[in-house]
XYZ file of C-alpha atoms in Angstrom:
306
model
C 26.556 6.882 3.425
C 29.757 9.092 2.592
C 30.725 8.406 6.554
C 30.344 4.191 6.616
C 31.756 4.426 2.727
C 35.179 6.292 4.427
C 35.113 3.785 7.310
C 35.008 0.383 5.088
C 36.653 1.323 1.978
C 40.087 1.143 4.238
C 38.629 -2.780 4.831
C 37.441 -4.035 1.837
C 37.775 -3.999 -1.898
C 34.089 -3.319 -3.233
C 30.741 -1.775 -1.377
C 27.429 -2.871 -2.611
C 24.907 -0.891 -1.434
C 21.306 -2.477 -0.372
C 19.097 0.183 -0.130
C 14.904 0.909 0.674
C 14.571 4.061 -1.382
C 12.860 5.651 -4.300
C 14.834 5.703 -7.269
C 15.334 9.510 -7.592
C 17.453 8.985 -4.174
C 18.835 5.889 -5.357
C 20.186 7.683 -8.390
C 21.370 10.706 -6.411
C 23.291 8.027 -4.093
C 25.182 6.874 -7.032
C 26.149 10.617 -8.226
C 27.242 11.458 -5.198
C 28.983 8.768 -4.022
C 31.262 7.734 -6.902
C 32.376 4.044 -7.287
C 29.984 1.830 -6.191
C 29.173 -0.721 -8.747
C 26.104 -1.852 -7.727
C 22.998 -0.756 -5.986
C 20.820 -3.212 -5.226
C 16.996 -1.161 -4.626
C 13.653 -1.778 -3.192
C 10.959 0.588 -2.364
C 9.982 0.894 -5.719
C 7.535 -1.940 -6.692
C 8.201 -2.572 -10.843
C 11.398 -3.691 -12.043
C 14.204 -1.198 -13.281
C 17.921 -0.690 -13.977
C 19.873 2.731 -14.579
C 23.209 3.567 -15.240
C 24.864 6.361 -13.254
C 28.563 6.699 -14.148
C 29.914 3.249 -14.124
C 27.480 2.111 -11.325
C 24.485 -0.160 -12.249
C 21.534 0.735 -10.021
C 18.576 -1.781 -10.327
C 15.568 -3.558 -8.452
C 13.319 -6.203 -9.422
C 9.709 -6.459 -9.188
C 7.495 -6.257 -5.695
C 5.743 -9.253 -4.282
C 8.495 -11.823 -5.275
C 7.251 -11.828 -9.457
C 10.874 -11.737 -10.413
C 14.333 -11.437 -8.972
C 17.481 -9.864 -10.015
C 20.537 -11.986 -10.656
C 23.545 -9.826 -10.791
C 27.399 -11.581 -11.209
C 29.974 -9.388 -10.741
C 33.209 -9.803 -11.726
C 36.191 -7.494 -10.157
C 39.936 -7.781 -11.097
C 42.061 -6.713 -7.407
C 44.906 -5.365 -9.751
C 43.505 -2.567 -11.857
C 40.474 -2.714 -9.702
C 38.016 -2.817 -12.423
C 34.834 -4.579 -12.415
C 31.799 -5.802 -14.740
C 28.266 -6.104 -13.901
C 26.172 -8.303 -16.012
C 22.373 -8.519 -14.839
C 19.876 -11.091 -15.896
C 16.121 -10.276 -14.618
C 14.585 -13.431 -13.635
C 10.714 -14.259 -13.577
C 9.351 -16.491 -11.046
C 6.695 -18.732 -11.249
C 5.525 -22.123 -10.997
C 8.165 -22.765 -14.006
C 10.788 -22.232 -10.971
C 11.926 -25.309 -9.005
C 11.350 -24.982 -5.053
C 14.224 -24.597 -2.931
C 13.638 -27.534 -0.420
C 14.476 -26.138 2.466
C 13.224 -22.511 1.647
C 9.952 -24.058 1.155
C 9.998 -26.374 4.458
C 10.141 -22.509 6.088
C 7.666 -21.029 3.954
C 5.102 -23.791 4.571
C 6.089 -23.947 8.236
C 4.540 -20.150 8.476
C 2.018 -20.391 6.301
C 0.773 -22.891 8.879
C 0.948 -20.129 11.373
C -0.801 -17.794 9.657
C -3.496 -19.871 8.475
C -4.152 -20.913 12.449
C -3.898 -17.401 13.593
C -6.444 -15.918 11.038
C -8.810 -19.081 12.095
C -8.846 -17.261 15.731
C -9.678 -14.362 14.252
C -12.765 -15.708 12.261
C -11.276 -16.203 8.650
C -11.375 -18.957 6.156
C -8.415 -17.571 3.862
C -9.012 -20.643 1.524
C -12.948 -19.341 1.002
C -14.085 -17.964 -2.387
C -15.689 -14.926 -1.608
C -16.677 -14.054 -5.100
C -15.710 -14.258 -8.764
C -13.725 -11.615 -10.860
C -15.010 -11.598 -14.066
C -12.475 -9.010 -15.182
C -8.870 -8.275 -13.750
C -9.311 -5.936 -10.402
C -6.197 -3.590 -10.786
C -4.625 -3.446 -7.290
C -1.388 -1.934 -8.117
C -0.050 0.656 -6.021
C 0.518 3.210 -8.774
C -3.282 2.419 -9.703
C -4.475 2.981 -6.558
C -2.279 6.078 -5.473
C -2.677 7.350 -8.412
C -6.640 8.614 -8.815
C -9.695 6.890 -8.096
C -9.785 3.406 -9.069
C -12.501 0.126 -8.703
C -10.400 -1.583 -6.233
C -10.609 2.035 -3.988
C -14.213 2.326 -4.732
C -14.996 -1.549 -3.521
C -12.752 -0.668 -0.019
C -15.129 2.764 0.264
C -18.048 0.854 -0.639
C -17.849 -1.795 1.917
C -16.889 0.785 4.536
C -20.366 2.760 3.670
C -22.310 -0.303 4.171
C -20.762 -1.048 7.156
C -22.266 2.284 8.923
C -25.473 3.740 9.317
C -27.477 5.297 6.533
C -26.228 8.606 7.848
C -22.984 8.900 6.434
C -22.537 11.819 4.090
C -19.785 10.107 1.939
C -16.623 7.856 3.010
C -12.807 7.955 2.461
C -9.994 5.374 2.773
C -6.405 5.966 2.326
C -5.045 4.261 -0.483
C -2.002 3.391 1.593
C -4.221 1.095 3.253
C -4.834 -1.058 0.164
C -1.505 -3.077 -0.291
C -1.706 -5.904 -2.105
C -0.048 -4.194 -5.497
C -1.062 -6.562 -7.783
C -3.712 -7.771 -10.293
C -6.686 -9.940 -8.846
C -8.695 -12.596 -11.011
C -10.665 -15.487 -11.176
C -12.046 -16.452 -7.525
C -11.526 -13.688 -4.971
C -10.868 -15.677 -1.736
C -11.058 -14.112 2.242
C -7.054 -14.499 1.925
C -7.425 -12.315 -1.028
C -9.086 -9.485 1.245
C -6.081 -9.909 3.941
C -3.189 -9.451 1.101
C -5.437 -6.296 0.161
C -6.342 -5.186 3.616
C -3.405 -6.621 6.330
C -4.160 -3.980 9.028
C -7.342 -4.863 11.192
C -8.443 -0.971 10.883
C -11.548 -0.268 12.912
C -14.890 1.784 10.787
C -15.563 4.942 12.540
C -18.232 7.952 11.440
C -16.864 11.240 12.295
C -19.906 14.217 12.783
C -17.014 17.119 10.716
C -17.563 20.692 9.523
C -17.060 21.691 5.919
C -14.436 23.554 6.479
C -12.489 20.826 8.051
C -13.584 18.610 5.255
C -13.131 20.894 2.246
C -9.311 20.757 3.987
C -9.011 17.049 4.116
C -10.302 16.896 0.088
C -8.003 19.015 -0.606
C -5.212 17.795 0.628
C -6.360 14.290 -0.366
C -5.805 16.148 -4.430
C -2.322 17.236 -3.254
C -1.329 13.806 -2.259
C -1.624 12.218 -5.336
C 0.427 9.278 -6.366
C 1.343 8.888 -2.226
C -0.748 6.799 0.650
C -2.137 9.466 1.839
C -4.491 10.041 -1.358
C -8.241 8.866 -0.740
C -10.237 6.282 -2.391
C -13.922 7.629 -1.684
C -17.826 6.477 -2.121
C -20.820 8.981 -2.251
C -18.332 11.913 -3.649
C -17.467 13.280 -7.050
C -14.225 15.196 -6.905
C -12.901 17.837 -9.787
C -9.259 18.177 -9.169
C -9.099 20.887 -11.766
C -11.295 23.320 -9.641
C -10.740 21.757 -6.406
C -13.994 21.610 -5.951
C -16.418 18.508 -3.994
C -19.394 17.133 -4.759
C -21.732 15.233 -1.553
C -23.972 13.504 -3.392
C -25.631 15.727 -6.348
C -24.879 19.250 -3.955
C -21.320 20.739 -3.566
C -19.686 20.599 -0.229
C -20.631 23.570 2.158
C -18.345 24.903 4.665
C -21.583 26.489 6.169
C -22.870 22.933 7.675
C -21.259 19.838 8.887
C -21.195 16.273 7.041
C -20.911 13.110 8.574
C -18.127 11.125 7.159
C -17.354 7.404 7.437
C -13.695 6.209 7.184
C -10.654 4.494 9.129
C -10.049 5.520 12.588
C -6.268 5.407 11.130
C -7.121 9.041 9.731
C -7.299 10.544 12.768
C -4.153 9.314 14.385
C -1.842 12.289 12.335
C 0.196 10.452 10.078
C -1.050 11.120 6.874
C -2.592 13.786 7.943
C -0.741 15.897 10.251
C -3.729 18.229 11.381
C -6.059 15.782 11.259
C -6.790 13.946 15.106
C -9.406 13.281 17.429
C -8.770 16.681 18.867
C -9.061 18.709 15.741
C -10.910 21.823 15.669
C -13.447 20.846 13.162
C -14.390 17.559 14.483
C -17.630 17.732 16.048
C -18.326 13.815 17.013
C -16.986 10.315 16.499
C -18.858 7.264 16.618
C -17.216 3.777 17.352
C -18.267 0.025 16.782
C -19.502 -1.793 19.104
C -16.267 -3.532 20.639
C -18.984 -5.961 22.590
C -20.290 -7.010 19.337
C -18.777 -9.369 17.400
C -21.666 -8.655 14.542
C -20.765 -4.637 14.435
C -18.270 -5.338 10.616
C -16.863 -1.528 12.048
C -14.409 -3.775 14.196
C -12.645 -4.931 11.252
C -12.544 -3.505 7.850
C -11.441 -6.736 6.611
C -14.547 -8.757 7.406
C -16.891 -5.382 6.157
C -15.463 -5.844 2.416
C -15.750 -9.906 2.862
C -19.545 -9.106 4.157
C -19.758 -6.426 1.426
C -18.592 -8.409 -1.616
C -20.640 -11.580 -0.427
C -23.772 -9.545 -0.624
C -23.016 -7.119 -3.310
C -20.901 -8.446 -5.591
């Protein structure tokens, strides 16, 4: 930033950064860098705006719920400027850009055809919410939640009555907002975008007491599990597998994503980790096995259970 600011401060009068980071980095941006006067954010999903010095640093809520409207006013003699910010909320109160919504509609289209393919209905009602479902991603990141327990639950029925206990990473859950009223398939796809595949991995206690506890650790991040069939005390640090605490003398059968094994938000944890004694897979062949798609296992799950 200090480089590009060097290089096109000799071309231009004012830099407004647009930025993707958290807003202890934003802030540290603006102390560091002196002069901007505006930082336009993202990353962060609720609205905010800081002062740092004489630079305004500010982002507007996730999912398109409202939208910053910043004028800025800068006189090329003293070089002084104003920033006056208005947060703006959008709804159905907000007249459609023609042309915006031409493009909008024109992939919506898209989308709608391409989720046919893949065997949804987005427009089906699934089932109805009789109370809010909190979806937001400091809800979900931040400790076990209903929305996390429904995702676990689905991925438990989904496997054989085998399975020890299940985790999810609540990274996986995106839709970061509130759900009522009818819960429709398209619903389940804002919540659930990735197609992630249901796998049961045979794993030794030790290995497992490892995972739990870095699940605690990771608290308020994506890499923080949503789990069924476990109790977890994050005081002690200690598990509970049903009514018996976790063992590192035996192994446990486990169901979850087969996105936990591939090392991202879980660097030791792979296919090839010591620990990991067997992995079962769905049944690619079978279009039946809900393992192939966690989506359709929480639209199956929710049909029958809800």
């Amino acid at each position: 930033a200090k480089d590009m600011t060097a290089k096109l401060m000799a071309e231009v009068d004012i830099i407004v950064p647009l930025t993707h980071l958290n807003i202890q980095d934003d802030l540290l941006l603006a102390k560091t860098i002196p002069g901007f006067p505006l930082i336009i954010g993202g990353h962060d999903h609720d609205n905010m705006r800081h002062m740092v010095g004489n630079t305004v640093v500010a982002k507007a809520d996730a999912n398109a719920k409202t939208a910053y409207i910043h004028t800025l006013t800068y006189n090329k003699k003293t070089h002084q400027y104003r920033v006056d910010s208005k947060l703006v909320k959008i709804d159905e109160k907000l007249e459609e850009e023609v042309r915006t919504k031409s493009r909008v509609d024109h992939w919506n289209n898209i989308a709608t055809d391409d989720l046919a393919r893949k065997g949804f209905d987005p427009d089906k009602v699934i089932t109805y919410l009789d109370s809010p479902l909190d979806g937001r991603e400091s809800t979900v990141r931040g400790g076990q939640c209903d929305l996390g327990s429904l995702v676990a639950k689905a991925i438990t029925a989904a496997c054989s009555e085998r399975v020890d206990g299940t985790i999810v990473n609540s990274g996986s859950i995106r839709v970061d907002d509130m759900l009522s009223g009818n819960l429709t398939q398209y619903d389940i796809i804002r919540i659930l975008p990735y197609p992630s595949k249901i796998i049961e991995v045979e794993m030794t206690g030790t290995l497992l007491k490892k995972i739990m506890e870095t699940s605690v650790q990771n608290r308020g991040q994506g890499a923080y599990l949503q789990v069924d069939k476990i109790t977890i005390d994050e005081s002690t640090l200690t598990f509970k597998f049903g009514n018996k605490m976790l063992r590192t003398d035996r192994n446990y059968i486990i169901a979850m994503t087969d996105f936990l094994l591939t090392g991202y938000d879980y660097k030791f944890l792979t296919r090839e980790t010591e620990g990991i004694i067997n992995i079962v897979s769905a049944d690619a062949n079978n279009a039946q096995d809900l393992r192939n798609d966690l989506r359709k296992a929480a639209i199956s799950f929710l049909e029958n259970h809800h």
